[in-house]
Coordinates of C-alpha atoms and ligand atoms in Angstrom, one line a residue:
Chain A
G1 CA 9.7 -18.0 -1.6
L2 CA 11.8 -17.9 1.5
T3 CA 14.1 -20.8 0.4
E4 CA 15.3 -19.0 -2.7
K5 CA 15.8 -15.7 -0.8
L6 CA 17.9 -17.4 1.9
Q7 CA 20.0 -19.3 -0.6
A8 CA 20.7 -16.1 -2.5
T9 CA 21.5 -14.3 0.8
F10 CA 23.9 -17.0 1.9
R11 CA 25.5 -17.4 -1.5
R12 CA 26.4 -13.6 -1.3
L13 CA 27.6 -13.9 2.3
R14 CA 29.6 -17.1 1.9
S15 CA 31.5 -15.5 -1.1
K16 CA 33.1 -13.3 1.5
G17 CA 34.5 -16.3 3.4
K18 CA 33.5 -18.2 6.5
L19 CA 30.0 -17.3 7.9
T20 CA 29.8 -15.1 11.0
E21 CA 27.0 -14.6 13.5
K22 CA 26.5 -11.2 11.9
D23 CA 25.8 -13.0 8.6
V24 CA 23.2 -15.1 10.3
N25 CA 21.5 -12.0 11.6
T26 CA 21.4 -10.7 8.0
A27 CA 19.7 -13.9 6.9
L28 CA 17.3 -13.8 9.9
R29 CA 16.2 -10.3 8.7
E30 CA 14.9 -12.1 5.5
V31 CA 13.0 -14.6 7.8
R32 CA 11.5 -11.6 9.6
L33 CA 10.4 -9.9 6.3
A34 CA 8.8 -13.1 5.0
L35 CA 6.8 -13.7 8.2
L36 CA 5.6 -10.1 8.3
E37 CA 4.6 -10.4 4.6
A38 CA 2.6 -13.4 5.7
D39 CA 0.7 -11.4 8.2
V40 CA 2.4 -13.0 11.2
N41 CA 2.1 -10.4 14.1
H42 CA 5.3 -8.3 14.5
R43 CA 5.8 -9.3 18.2
V44 CA 5.3 -12.9 17.4
V45 CA 7.8 -12.5 14.6
R46 CA 10.4 -10.9 17.0
D47 CA 9.9 -13.7 19.6
F48 CA 10.0 -16.5 16.9
V49 CA 13.2 -15.0 15.2
A50 CA 14.8 -14.7 18.7
A51 CA 13.9 -18.3 19.5
I52 CA 15.3 -19.8 16.3
K53 CA 18.5 -17.6 16.5
E54 CA 20.0 -20.1 19.0
R55 CA 19.9 -22.9 16.4
A56 CA 20.7 -20.6 13.6
I57 CA 24.1 -19.6 15.0
G58 CA 24.9 -23.2 15.7
A59 CA 27.1 -25.6 13.6
E60 CA 23.9 -26.8 11.9
V61 CA 23.9 -23.6 9.8
M62 CA 27.3 -22.1 10.0
E63 CA 29.2 -25.2 9.0
S64 CA 26.7 -26.5 6.5
I65 CA 27.6 -26.5 2.8
T66 CA 23.9 -25.4 2.2
P67 CA 23.4 -22.9 5.0
G68 CA 20.3 -21.5 3.3
Q69 CA 18.6 -24.8 3.1
Q70 CA 19.5 -25.5 6.7
M71 CA 18.1 -22.2 8.0
V72 CA 14.8 -22.9 6.1
K73 CA 14.7 -26.3 7.6
I74 CA 15.1 -24.8 11.1
V75 CA 12.4 -22.2 10.5
H76 CA 10.1 -24.8 9.2
E77 CA 10.6 -27.3 12.0
E78 CA 10.3 -24.6 14.7
M79 CA 7.1 -23.2 13.1
I80 CA 5.5 -26.7 12.9
E81 CA 6.4 -27.1 16.5
L82 CA 4.8 -23.8 17.4
L83 CA 1.7 -24.5 15.3
G84 CA 0.9 -28.0 16.4
G85 CA 2.4 -28.8 19.8
T86 CA -0.6 -29.8 21.7
A87 CA -3.2 -32.3 20.5
G88 CA -5.8 -30.7 18.2
R89 CA -8.7 -33.2 18.7
L90 CA -12.2 -32.2 19.8
Q91 CA -12.6 -33.4 23.5
M92 CA -15.8 -35.5 23.7
A93 CA -17.4 -35.2 27.2
S94 CA -17.5 -38.3 29.4
K95 CA -21.2 -37.7 30.0
P96 CA -23.1 -36.5 26.9
P97 CA -24.0 -34.1 25.4
T98 CA -20.6 -32.6 24.5
I99 CA -21.2 -28.9 24.3
I100 CA -19.4 -26.8 21.6
M101 CA -19.7 -23.1 21.5
L102 CA -18.6 -21.1 18.4
V103 CA -17.4 -17.5 19.0
G104 CA -15.5 -14.8 17.0
L105 CA -15.7 -11.6 15.1
Q106 CA -18.3 -10.6 12.6
G107 CA -18.2 -12.5 9.4
A108 CA -15.4 -15.0 10.4
G109 CA -17.5 -18.0 9.3
K110 CA -19.2 -19.3 12.5
T111 CA -22.6 -20.2 11.2
T112 CA -21.1 -22.0 8.2
T113 CA -18.5 -23.7 10.5
A114 CA -21.4 -24.9 12.8
G115 CA -22.9 -26.6 9.9
K116 CA -19.6 -28.1 8.9
L117 CA -19.0 -29.4 12.4
A118 CA -22.5 -30.8 12.6
N119 CA -21.9 -32.6 9.3
H120 CA -18.6 -33.9 10.3
L121 CA -19.9 -35.2 13.7
R122 CA -23.0 -36.8 12.2
K123 CA -21.0 -38.6 9.6
N124 CA -18.9 -39.9 12.5
G125 CA -21.9 -41.5 14.1
R126 CA -22.9 -38.7 16.5
R127 CA -26.3 -37.2 17.0
P128 CA -25.6 -33.4 17.0
L129 CA -28.1 -30.6 17.6
L130 CA -27.5 -27.1 16.4
V131 CA -28.6 -24.1 18.5
A132 CA -29.4 -20.8 16.9
A133 CA -28.2 -18.3 19.6
D134 CA -27.6 -15.3 17.2
V135 CA -30.7 -13.0 17.8
Y136 CA -29.1 -10.0 16.1
R137 CA -28.1 -10.5 12.6
P138 CA -30.9 -10.3 10.1
A139 CA -31.9 -13.9 9.0
A140 CA -29.2 -15.6 11.1
I141 CA -31.6 -18.0 12.5
E142 CA -33.0 -18.8 9.1
Q143 CA -29.5 -19.3 7.8
L144 CA -28.7 -21.9 10.5
H145 CA -31.9 -23.7 9.7
I146 CA -31.1 -23.9 6.0
V147 CA -27.6 -25.1 6.9
G148 CA -28.9 -27.7 9.3
E149 CA -31.4 -29.0 6.7
Q150 CA -28.4 -29.3 4.2
V151 CA -26.4 -31.5 6.6
E152 CA -29.4 -33.3 7.9
V153 CA -29.0 -32.1 11.5
P154 CA -31.8 -30.7 13.6
V155 CA -31.7 -27.0 14.6
F156 CA -33.1 -25.7 17.8
S157 CA -34.2 -22.0 17.8
M158 CA -36.6 -19.7 19.7
G159 CA -36.8 -16.7 17.5
D160 CA -34.9 -13.4 18.1
K161 CA -36.8 -11.9 21.0
L162 CA -35.3 -14.0 23.8
S163 CA -31.8 -13.8 25.2
P164 CA -29.0 -16.0 23.8
V165 CA -28.4 -17.3 27.4
H166 CA -32.0 -18.5 27.7
I167 CA -31.8 -20.1 24.1
A168 CA -28.6 -21.9 24.9
K169 CA -30.0 -23.2 28.1
A170 CA -33.3 -24.4 26.4
G171 CA -31.2 -25.9 23.7
L172 CA -29.2 -28.0 26.2
E173 CA -32.5 -29.2 27.8
K174 CA -33.7 -30.2 24.3
A175 CA -30.6 -32.1 23.6
L176 CA -30.9 -34.1 27.0
R177 CA -34.6 -34.8 26.2
D178 CA -33.9 -36.0 22.7
G179 CA -30.7 -37.9 23.4
R180 CA -28.6 -35.7 21.2
D181 CA -25.0 -36.2 22.2
V182 CA -23.4 -33.1 20.8
L183 CA -24.6 -29.6 21.2
I184 CA -23.3 -26.9 18.8
I185 CA -24.0 -23.4 19.7
D186 CA -23.8 -20.7 17.0
T187 CA -23.4 -17.3 18.4
A188 CA -23.5 -13.8 17.0
G189 CA -20.4 -12.2 15.6
R190 CA -19.1 -9.4 18.0
L191 CA -16.1 -7.2 18.7
H192 CA -13.6 -8.3 21.4
I193 CA -13.9 -4.7 22.7
D194 CA -17.7 -4.8 23.1
T195 CA -18.0 -5.2 26.8
E196 CA -21.6 -6.0 26.9
L197 CA -21.5 -8.7 24.2
M198 CA -18.4 -10.2 25.5
Q199 CA -20.2 -10.5 28.9
E200 CA -23.1 -12.2 27.0
L201 CA -20.7 -15.0 26.0
T202 CA -19.5 -15.3 29.5
S203 CA -23.1 -15.7 30.7
I204 CA -23.8 -18.4 28.1
K205 CA -20.7 -20.2 29.2
A206 CA -21.6 -20.0 32.8
E207 CA -25.1 -21.2 32.0
V208 CA -24.3 -24.3 29.9
G209 CA -20.7 -25.1 30.6
P210 CA -19.4 -25.8 27.2
H211 CA -16.6 -28.5 26.8
E212 CA -15.2 -26.7 23.8
V213 CA -15.2 -22.9 23.3
L214 CA -13.8 -22.5 19.8
L215 CA -12.6 -19.2 18.4
V216 CA -13.4 -19.0 14.7
V217 CA -10.7 -16.8 12.9
D218 CA -10.6 -15.7 9.3
A219 CA -7.3 -16.8 7.8
M220 CA -6.8 -13.5 6.1
T221 CA -6.7 -11.6 9.4
G222 CA -3.7 -9.3 9.7
Q223 CA -1.8 -7.9 12.8
D224 CA -5.1 -7.5 14.7
A225 CA -5.4 -11.3 15.2
V226 CA -3.4 -11.0 18.3
N227 CA -5.7 -8.5 19.9
V228 CA -8.8 -10.6 19.1
A229 CA -7.3 -13.8 20.2
T230 CA -6.0 -12.5 23.5
A231 CA -9.2 -10.6 24.4
F232 CA -11.4 -13.7 23.7
D233 CA -9.1 -15.9 25.6
E234 CA -8.7 -13.6 28.6
H235 CA -12.4 -12.5 28.8
L236 CA -14.0 -15.8 28.0
G237 CA -11.5 -18.5 27.9
I238 CA -11.2 -20.6 24.7
D239 CA -10.3 -24.2 24.2
G240 CA -9.3 -24.0 20.6
V241 CA -9.4 -22.2 17.3
I242 CA -10.8 -22.9 13.9
M243 CA -9.1 -21.1 11.0
T244 CA -11.5 -20.4 8.0
K245 CA -11.3 -19.5 4.3
L246 CA -8.1 -21.3 3.8
D247 CA -9.2 -22.0 0.3
G248 CA -8.1 -18.5 -0.6
D249 CA -4.5 -17.4 -1.3
T250 CA -3.8 -15.6 2.0
R251 CA -0.6 -16.8 3.6
G252 CA -2.3 -17.2 6.9
G253 CA 0.2 -15.8 9.4
A254 CA -2.7 -15.1 11.7
A255 CA -2.7 -18.9 12.6
L256 CA 0.8 -18.6 14.1
S257 CA -0.1 -15.4 15.8
V258 CA -3.2 -16.8 17.4
K259 CA -1.4 -20.0 18.5
A260 CA 1.6 -18.2 19.9
V261 CA -0.3 -15.7 22.1
T262 CA -3.0 -18.1 23.4
G263 CA -1.2 -21.4 23.3
K264 CA -4.5 -22.9 22.4
P265 CA -4.6 -25.6 19.7
I266 CA -5.9 -24.9 16.2
K267 CA -8.4 -27.8 15.8
F268 CA -9.8 -27.5 12.3
A269 CA -9.1 -25.8 9.1
A270 CA -12.2 -24.7 7.0
T271 CA -11.4 -24.8 3.3
G272 CA -14.5 -23.7 1.4
E273 CA -18.1 -22.5 1.3
K274 CA -19.7 -26.0 1.0
L275 CA -20.6 -27.8 4.2
D276 CA -18.2 -30.6 3.8
A277 CA -15.1 -28.2 3.5
L278 CA -13.7 -28.9 7.0
E279 CA -10.5 -30.8 7.7
V280 CA -8.3 -31.5 10.8
F281 CA -5.7 -28.9 11.1
H282 CA -2.3 -29.9 9.7
P283 CA 0.6 -27.8 11.2
D284 CA 3.2 -28.9 8.5
R285 CA 0.8 -27.7 5.6
M286 CA 0.1 -24.5 7.4
A287 CA 3.9 -23.9 8.1
S288 CA 4.6 -24.4 4.3
R289 CA 1.9 -22.0 3.4
I290 CA 3.0 -19.3 5.8
L291 CA 6.5 -19.5 4.6
G292 CA 5.4 -19.3 1.0
Chain B
L207 CA 5.5 8.4 21.6
I208 CA 7.2 11.1 19.7
T209 CA 6.9 14.6 21.3
G210 CA 10.0 16.4 22.2
R211 CA 12.3 13.7 20.9
K212 CA 15.3 14.1 18.8
I213 CA 15.6 12.2 15.4
D214 CA 17.5 9.0 15.9
E215 CA 17.5 5.5 14.6
S216 CA 15.2 4.2 17.4
L217 CA 12.6 6.8 16.3
Y218 CA 12.6 5.5 12.7
E219 CA 12.3 2.0 14.0
E220 CA 9.3 3.0 16.2
L221 CA 7.6 4.7 13.2
E222 CA 8.2 1.6 11.1
E223 CA 6.7 -0.6 13.8
L224 CA 3.7 1.7 14.0
L225 CA 3.1 1.3 10.3
I226 CA 3.6 -2.5 10.3
I227 CA 1.3 -3.0 13.3
S228 CA -1.4 -1.0 11.4
D229 CA -1.3 -3.5 8.4
V230 CA 0.4 -1.0 6.1
G231 CA 2.6 -4.0 5.2
V232 CA 6.3 -4.5 5.7
H233 CA 7.4 -3.4 2.1
T234 CA 5.2 -0.2 1.9
S235 CA 6.4 0.6 5.5
L236 CA 10.0 0.2 4.6
D237 CA 9.5 2.3 1.5
L238 CA 7.7 5.0 3.5
V239 CA 10.5 5.1 6.2
E240 CA 13.2 5.1 3.5
S241 CA 11.7 8.2 1.7
L242 CA 11.1 9.8 5.2
R243 CA 14.8 9.6 5.8
H244 CA 15.7 11.2 2.6
A245 CA 13.2 14.0 3.1
A246 CA 14.3 14.5 6.6
K247 CA 17.8 15.0 5.5
E248 CA 16.8 17.2 2.7
Q249 CA 14.7 19.4 4.9
K250 CA 17.3 19.2 7.7
L251 CA 14.6 18.2 10.2
A252 CA 15.8 18.3 13.8
D253 CA 12.9 17.1 16.1
G254 CA 10.6 14.1 16.4
D255 CA 7.4 16.2 15.9
S256 CA 8.4 17.5 12.5
L257 CA 9.3 13.9 11.4
K258 CA 6.0 12.6 12.5
A259 CA 4.3 15.5 10.6
L260 CA 6.3 14.7 7.5
L261 CA 5.3 11.0 7.7
K262 CA 1.7 12.0 8.1
S263 CA 1.9 14.2 5.0
Q264 CA 3.4 11.3 3.0
L265 CA 0.6 9.0 4.1
R266 CA -1.9 11.6 3.2
E267 CA -0.4 12.1 -0.2
L268 CA -0.5 8.4 -0.9
L269 CA -4.3 8.4 -0.4
G270 CA -5.0 11.0 -3.1
E271 CA -8.0 13.3 -3.3
P272 CA -11.4 12.1 -1.9
A273 CA -13.5 10.8 -4.8
P274 CA -17.3 11.4 -4.6
M275 CA -19.8 8.7 -5.7
N276 CA -20.9 8.9 -9.4
I277 CA -24.5 9.3 -8.4
E278 CA -26.5 11.8 -10.4
P279 CA -30.1 12.9 -10.1
G280 CA -32.5 12.4 -13.0
R281 CA -31.2 9.0 -14.1
L282 CA -31.0 5.4 -12.9
N283 CA -27.7 4.9 -11.1
V284 CA -26.4 1.4 -10.6
I285 CA -24.0 0.4 -7.8
V286 CA -22.5 -3.2 -7.7
V287 CA -21.0 -4.2 -4.5
V288 CA -18.4 -7.0 -4.5
G289 CA -15.8 -8.6 -2.3
V290 CA -14.7 -11.8 -0.5
N291 CA -16.8 -13.7 1.9
G292 CA -18.1 -12.1 5.1
V293 CA -16.6 -8.7 4.7
G294 CA -19.8 -6.7 5.1
K295 CA -21.2 -6.3 1.6
T296 CA -24.9 -6.8 2.4
T297 CA -24.8 -4.6 5.5
T298 CA -22.9 -1.9 3.6
I299 CA -25.7 -2.0 1.0
A300 CA -28.3 -1.4 3.7
K301 CA -26.3 1.6 4.9
L302 CA -25.9 3.1 1.5
A303 CA -29.6 2.5 0.8
H304 CA -30.5 4.4 4.0
Q305 CA -28.2 7.2 3.2
Y306 CA -29.6 7.7 -0.4
K307 CA -33.1 7.4 0.7
K308 CA -32.5 10.1 3.4
Q309 CA -31.3 12.3 0.5
G310 CA -34.7 11.9 -1.2
L311 CA -33.6 9.5 -3.8
K312 CA -35.8 6.4 -4.8
V313 CA -33.7 3.3 -3.9
M314 CA -34.1 -0.3 -4.9
L315 CA -32.0 -3.4 -4.0
A316 CA -31.2 -6.4 -6.1
A317 CA -30.5 -9.7 -4.3
G318 CA -27.7 -10.8 -6.4
D319 CA -26.4 -13.4 -3.9
T320 CA -28.4 -16.4 -5.1
F321 CA -26.0 -18.9 -3.5
R322 CA -25.5 -18.4 0.2
A323 CA -28.1 -19.7 2.8
A324 CA -30.6 -16.9 3.6
A325 CA -28.7 -14.2 1.7
A326 CA -31.8 -13.0 -0.1
E327 CA -33.8 -13.1 3.3
Q328 CA -31.1 -11.1 5.0
L329 CA -31.3 -8.4 2.3
E330 CA -35.1 -8.5 2.4
I331 CA -35.1 -7.8 6.1
W332 CA -33.0 -4.8 5.5
G333 CA -35.4 -3.7 2.7
Q334 CA -38.3 -3.9 5.1
R335 CA -36.5 -1.9 7.8
L336 CA -35.6 0.8 5.3
A337 CA -38.9 0.6 3.4
V338 CA -36.9 0.1 0.2
P339 CA -38.1 -2.6 -2.4
V340 CA -35.9 -5.6 -2.9
L341 CA -35.9 -7.7 -6.1
R342 CA -35.1 -11.3 -5.6
H343 CA -35.3 -14.7 -7.3
G344 CA -35.2 -18.1 -5.6
E345 CA -32.0 -19.7 -4.2
G346 CA -29.8 -21.1 -7.0
A347 CA -31.1 -18.6 -9.6
D348 CA -28.7 -17.0 -12.1
P349 CA -27.5 -13.8 -10.5
A350 CA -27.2 -12.2 -14.0
A351 CA -31.0 -12.9 -14.4
V352 CA -31.6 -11.1 -11.1
V353 CA -29.7 -8.0 -12.3
Y354 CA -31.5 -8.0 -15.6
D355 CA -34.9 -8.1 -13.9
A356 CA -33.9 -5.6 -11.3
V357 CA -32.7 -3.0 -13.9
Q358 CA -36.1 -3.5 -15.9
S359 CA -38.0 -3.0 -12.6
A360 CA -36.0 0.0 -11.5
K361 CA -36.5 1.7 -14.9
A362 CA -40.3 1.0 -14.8
R363 CA -40.5 2.4 -11.2
G364 CA -38.5 5.5 -11.7
I365 CA -35.7 4.3 -9.3
N366 CA -32.8 6.5 -8.9
V367 CA -30.3 4.2 -7.2
L368 CA -30.2 0.4 -7.7
I369 CA -27.8 -1.3 -5.4
V370 CA -26.8 -4.8 -6.4
D371 CA -25.7 -7.3 -3.7
T372 CA -23.4 -10.1 -4.9
A373 CA -22.3 -13.3 -3.2
G374 CA -19.0 -13.3 -1.4
R375 CA -16.3 -15.0 -3.4
L376 CA -12.6 -15.6 -3.3
H377 CA -10.6 -14.0 -6.2
T378 CA -8.9 -17.4 -6.6
K379 CA -12.0 -18.9 -8.0
S380 CA -12.0 -18.0 -11.7
N381 CA -15.6 -19.3 -12.5
L382 CA -16.9 -17.0 -9.7
M383 CA -14.9 -14.1 -11.0
Q384 CA -16.3 -14.7 -14.5
E385 CA -19.8 -14.7 -13.0
L386 CA -19.1 -11.4 -11.5
A387 CA -17.9 -10.0 -14.8
K388 CA -21.2 -11.2 -16.4
I389 CA -23.2 -9.4 -13.7
V390 CA -21.5 -6.2 -14.6
R391 CA -21.8 -6.7 -18.3
V392 CA -25.5 -7.3 -18.0
A393 CA -26.0 -4.2 -15.9
G394 CA -24.1 -2.2 -18.6
R395 CA -26.1 -3.7 -21.4
E396 CA -29.5 -2.9 -19.7
C397 CA -28.7 0.5 -18.4
Q398 CA -26.8 3.3 -20.0
G399 CA -23.5 3.9 -18.2
A400 CA -24.1 1.2 -15.7
P401 CA -22.6 0.2 -13.4
H402 CA -21.8 3.8 -12.3
E403 CA -20.0 2.4 -9.2
V404 CA -18.4 -0.9 -8.5
L405 CA -17.4 -1.0 -4.9
L406 CA -14.9 -3.4 -3.4
V407 CA -15.6 -4.0 0.2
I408 CA -12.6 -4.8 2.4
D409 CA -12.6 -5.8 6.0
A410 CA -10.3 -3.6 8.1
T411 CA -9.1 -6.7 9.9
T412 CA -7.6 -8.1 6.7
G413 CA -3.9 -8.2 6.3
Q414 CA -1.8 -8.2 3.1
N415 CA -4.3 -10.4 1.2
A416 CA -6.4 -7.2 0.7
V417 CA -3.8 -6.0 -1.8
V418 CA -4.2 -9.2 -3.8
Q419 CA -8.1 -8.8 -3.5
A420 CA -7.9 -5.3 -4.9
E421 CA -5.7 -6.4 -7.7
Q422 CA -7.5 -9.5 -8.7
F423 CA -11.1 -8.2 -8.4
G424 CA -9.9 -5.3 -10.5
K425 CA -8.9 -7.7 -13.2
S426 CA -12.4 -9.0 -13.6
V427 CA -14.6 -5.9 -13.0
P428 CA -14.0 -2.1 -13.4
L429 CA -13.7 -1.1 -9.7
T430 CA -14.4 2.5 -8.8
G431 CA -13.8 2.5 -5.2
L432 CA -13.3 0.8 -1.8
V433 CA -15.4 0.5 1.3
L434 CA -13.4 -0.3 4.4
T435 CA -15.6 -2.0 7.0
K436 CA -15.4 -2.9 10.7
M437 CA -13.3 0.1 11.6
D438 CA -15.1 0.1 14.9
G439 CA -12.8 -2.7 16.0
T440 CA -9.2 -2.4 16.9
A441 CA -7.7 -3.0 13.4
K442 CA -6.3 0.2 11.9
G443 CA -7.0 -0.6 8.2
G444 CA -3.5 0.4 7.1
I445 CA -3.9 -2.0 4.2
I446 CA -5.4 0.9 2.2
F447 CA -1.9 2.5 2.0
A448 CA -0.5 -0.7 0.6
I449 CA -3.3 -0.8 -2.0
A450 CA -2.9 2.9 -2.7
S451 CA 0.8 2.3 -3.4
Q452 CA -0.1 -0.1 -6.1
Q453 CA -3.2 1.4 -7.8
E454 CA -5.5 4.4 -7.7
L455 CA -8.6 3.1 -6.1
P456 CA -10.1 5.6 -3.7
V457 CA -11.7 4.7 -0.4
K458 CA -15.2 6.1 -0.6
F459 CA -16.7 5.0 2.8
I460 CA -15.9 3.4 6.1
G461 CA -18.1 1.1 8.0
V462 CA -18.1 1.7 11.8
G463 CA -20.8 -0.7 13.0
E464 CA -23.6 -3.0 12.3
G465 CA -26.5 -0.5 12.0
M466 CA -27.9 1.4 9.1
D467 CA -26.4 4.6 10.2
D468 CA -22.9 3.2 10.7
L469 CA -21.4 4.5 7.5
R470 CA -19.0 7.5 7.2
D471 CA -17.7 9.3 4.1
F472 CA -14.0 8.6 3.9
D473 CA -12.0 11.4 5.4
P474 CA -8.3 10.9 4.5
D475 CA -7.0 13.5 7.0
Q476 CA -8.9 11.9 9.9
F477 CA -7.8 8.4 8.7
V478 CA -4.1 9.4 8.8
E479 CA -4.5 11.0 12.2
A480 CA -6.3 7.9 13.7
L481 CA -3.3 5.8 12.6
F482 CA -1.2 7.6 15.2
D483 CA -3.7 7.3 18.1
Ligands
LIG193 N1 -14.4 -19.5 0.9 C1 -14.8 -19.7 2.1 N2 -15.9 -19.0 2.6 C2 -16.3 -19.3 3.8 C3 -15.6 -20.3 4.7 N3 -16.3 -20.3 5.8 C4 -17.4 -19.5 5.7 N4 -17.4 -18.9 4.5 C5 -18.2 -17.8 4.0 O1 -17.9 -16.7 4.8 C6 -19.2 -15.9 4.8 C7 -19.5 -15.6 6.2 O2 -19.8 -16.8 6.8 P1 -20.8 -16.9 8.1 O3 -20.9 -18.3 8.5 O4 -22.1 -16.2 7.8 O5 -20.0 -16.1 9.1 P2 -20.4 -15.8 10.7 O6 -19.2 -15.7 11.5 O7 -21.5 -16.7 11.2 O8 -20.9 -14.2 10.5 P3 -21.7 -13.4 11.6 O9 -22.7 -14.3 12.2 O10 -22.3 -12.2 10.8 O11 -20.6 -13.0 12.6 C8 -20.2 -16.6 4.0 O12 -20.2 -16.1 2.7 C9 -19.7 -18.1 4.1 O13 -20.1 -18.9 3.0 C10 -14.5 -21.0 4.1 O14 -13.8 -21.9 4.8 N5 -14.1 -20.6 2.8
LIG194 N1 -18.6 -4.3 13.7 C1 -19.0 -4.2 12.5 N2 -19.6 -5.2 11.8 C2 -20.0 -5.2 10.6 C3 -19.6 -4.0 9.8 N3 -20.1 -4.2 8.5 C4 -20.7 -5.5 8.6 N4 -20.6 -6.0 9.8 C5 -21.0 -7.3 10.2 O1 -20.2 -8.3 9.5 C6 -21.0 -9.5 9.4 C7 -21.0 -9.9 7.9 O2 -21.8 -8.9 7.2 P1 -22.5 -9.2 5.8 O3 -23.0 -7.9 5.4 O4 -23.4 -10.4 5.9 O5 -21.2 -9.5 5.0 P2 -21.2 -10.0 3.4 O6 -19.9 -9.5 2.8 O7 -22.4 -9.6 2.7 O8 -21.1 -11.6 3.6 P3 -21.3 -12.7 2.5 O9 -22.4 -12.3 1.7 O10 -21.6 -13.9 3.2 O11 -20.0 -12.8 1.7 C8 -22.4 -9.2 9.9 O12 -22.4 -9.7 11.3 C9 -22.5 -7.7 9.9 O13 -23.3 -7.2 10.9 C10 -19.0 -2.9 10.4 O14 -18.7 -1.8 9.8 N5 -18.7 -3.1 11.7
LIG195 MG1 -23.3 -16.2 11.8
LIG196 MG1 -23.8 -10.8 1.8

């Protein structure tokens, strides 16, 4: 991985004598390549490398007998900081129900994640209610009903002929009537450039006032992650991110991209198709994974 | 970005950045820019426009010739659709079914995803919309058994194109990859020459992992082509150049939306042009 590459680079550079700033730039190029290979957005990479350069040309690296290891240590530390600065907990509302809304591109894993969140909250003593607000995708409502059944959480739906705004509102009223203390709204996948569908999300948000709008992002997303995250945050406003499909072998640089451009915390990591495959996000594990 | 410029280092850097931001991948991009430099020197190019044209022809060359689908009249053709979770397999199958039906062929769908919640129901709704029969079993059934039954039924009904939907799966799960290999084997055993097409569906928003997907799925089943979905978003899909640099696996279709009409034959010239928009 990056450690071996940097050690080899520094071995070669040090054999020519004392390290110079130019040598550090050569080594930083290896860091840039590793991050780009890992799908971190190229602008985020540029900013990240510029930010760590300060430390990289300090005595920490230049006067170390293991400069390669020192540089990796710096990269690691700075990445963990960037990935996990702010607290990644779900904010529970002071007055129930806490309203969570899941949004994101088509196929990211929203419906499955809704089930996982419901499962996680029910096991922690909450009384969640799932709301089927995807009226477009064939059998989406049925999919959420099956998922709800599997995690023993009720699902509120009104078929696919009514507007998602109306369904979300009715779901909230149902939660209040039945004493459900968390509302989890599953929405249809959509493109961040679909003005009408982005407006629909804004309308749902205005109608029910979610405490947590969570962007669900596929961990294998490439350079486009920055466009998607920025658009969702600017048009709608998000409170956090859930990275999915981390059980694969993708390096997951999209996580760094999304965090860097929105500043919003990554709250959960989804790691499988089963409905218990949800964990709290660990910045250190993600950093190691991105760096390979 | 290029018109009327002279060729200098910053131009090469801009071209490299354009490739990287399109998900062509850093190594493929560096290789392309490197061979661009050599060719530009050799051909004594002097302006930015001709450099850009040269890069386009390099990219175009990497993609190879468009490959038609191996679908012939007068026989049962079997298409198996595979790929990781959520990329658009089921929706792509609906689009293919629509296209072949419009061409006058008799189409049938096999609900080979027996795992995911409401997967068969999703395919059945598409079947109803398209007036195309869907063969399914219950949830948790053996997908190989579904394929076996679907082929028998297709033969009995004089079907021309049987399209098999499979569950999304990560290539890192060896038991699931073995299941896929079994589905393909059963199709081949029950129908001469089947599967005639094994299409790997790749989401255009995917980064470098698509190269691993193409490599690993290819180890379990004989892939015949790629479908690149969600090209109606902002992702450029440059990952197909990285895949092309490693193996010959032609892109046959592009998905440009969620409706049954949102499928286009892959046009490599248009694709290369769009990269520079
Ligand atoms: N391996 C793996 N698969 C996942 C994970 N999360 C979701 N999936 C799968 O990804 C596919 C898509 O999941 P969905 O929940 O339907 O995605 P969605 O965002 O609701 O899709 P749309 O509603 O169409 O936008 C399904 O096959 C899920 O089983 C995960 O963490 N790991
Ligand atoms: N915008 C857009 N959305 C697409 C395209 N193709 C599929 N989708 C959407 O992507 C989501 C997932 O599509 P599916 O067909 O369920 O994907 P899949 O690969 O069968 O998913 P699994 O079976 O769960 O692995 C759905 O919301 C589709 O409508 C496309 O070309 N463009
Ligand atoms: Mg969904
Ligand atoms: Mg499917």
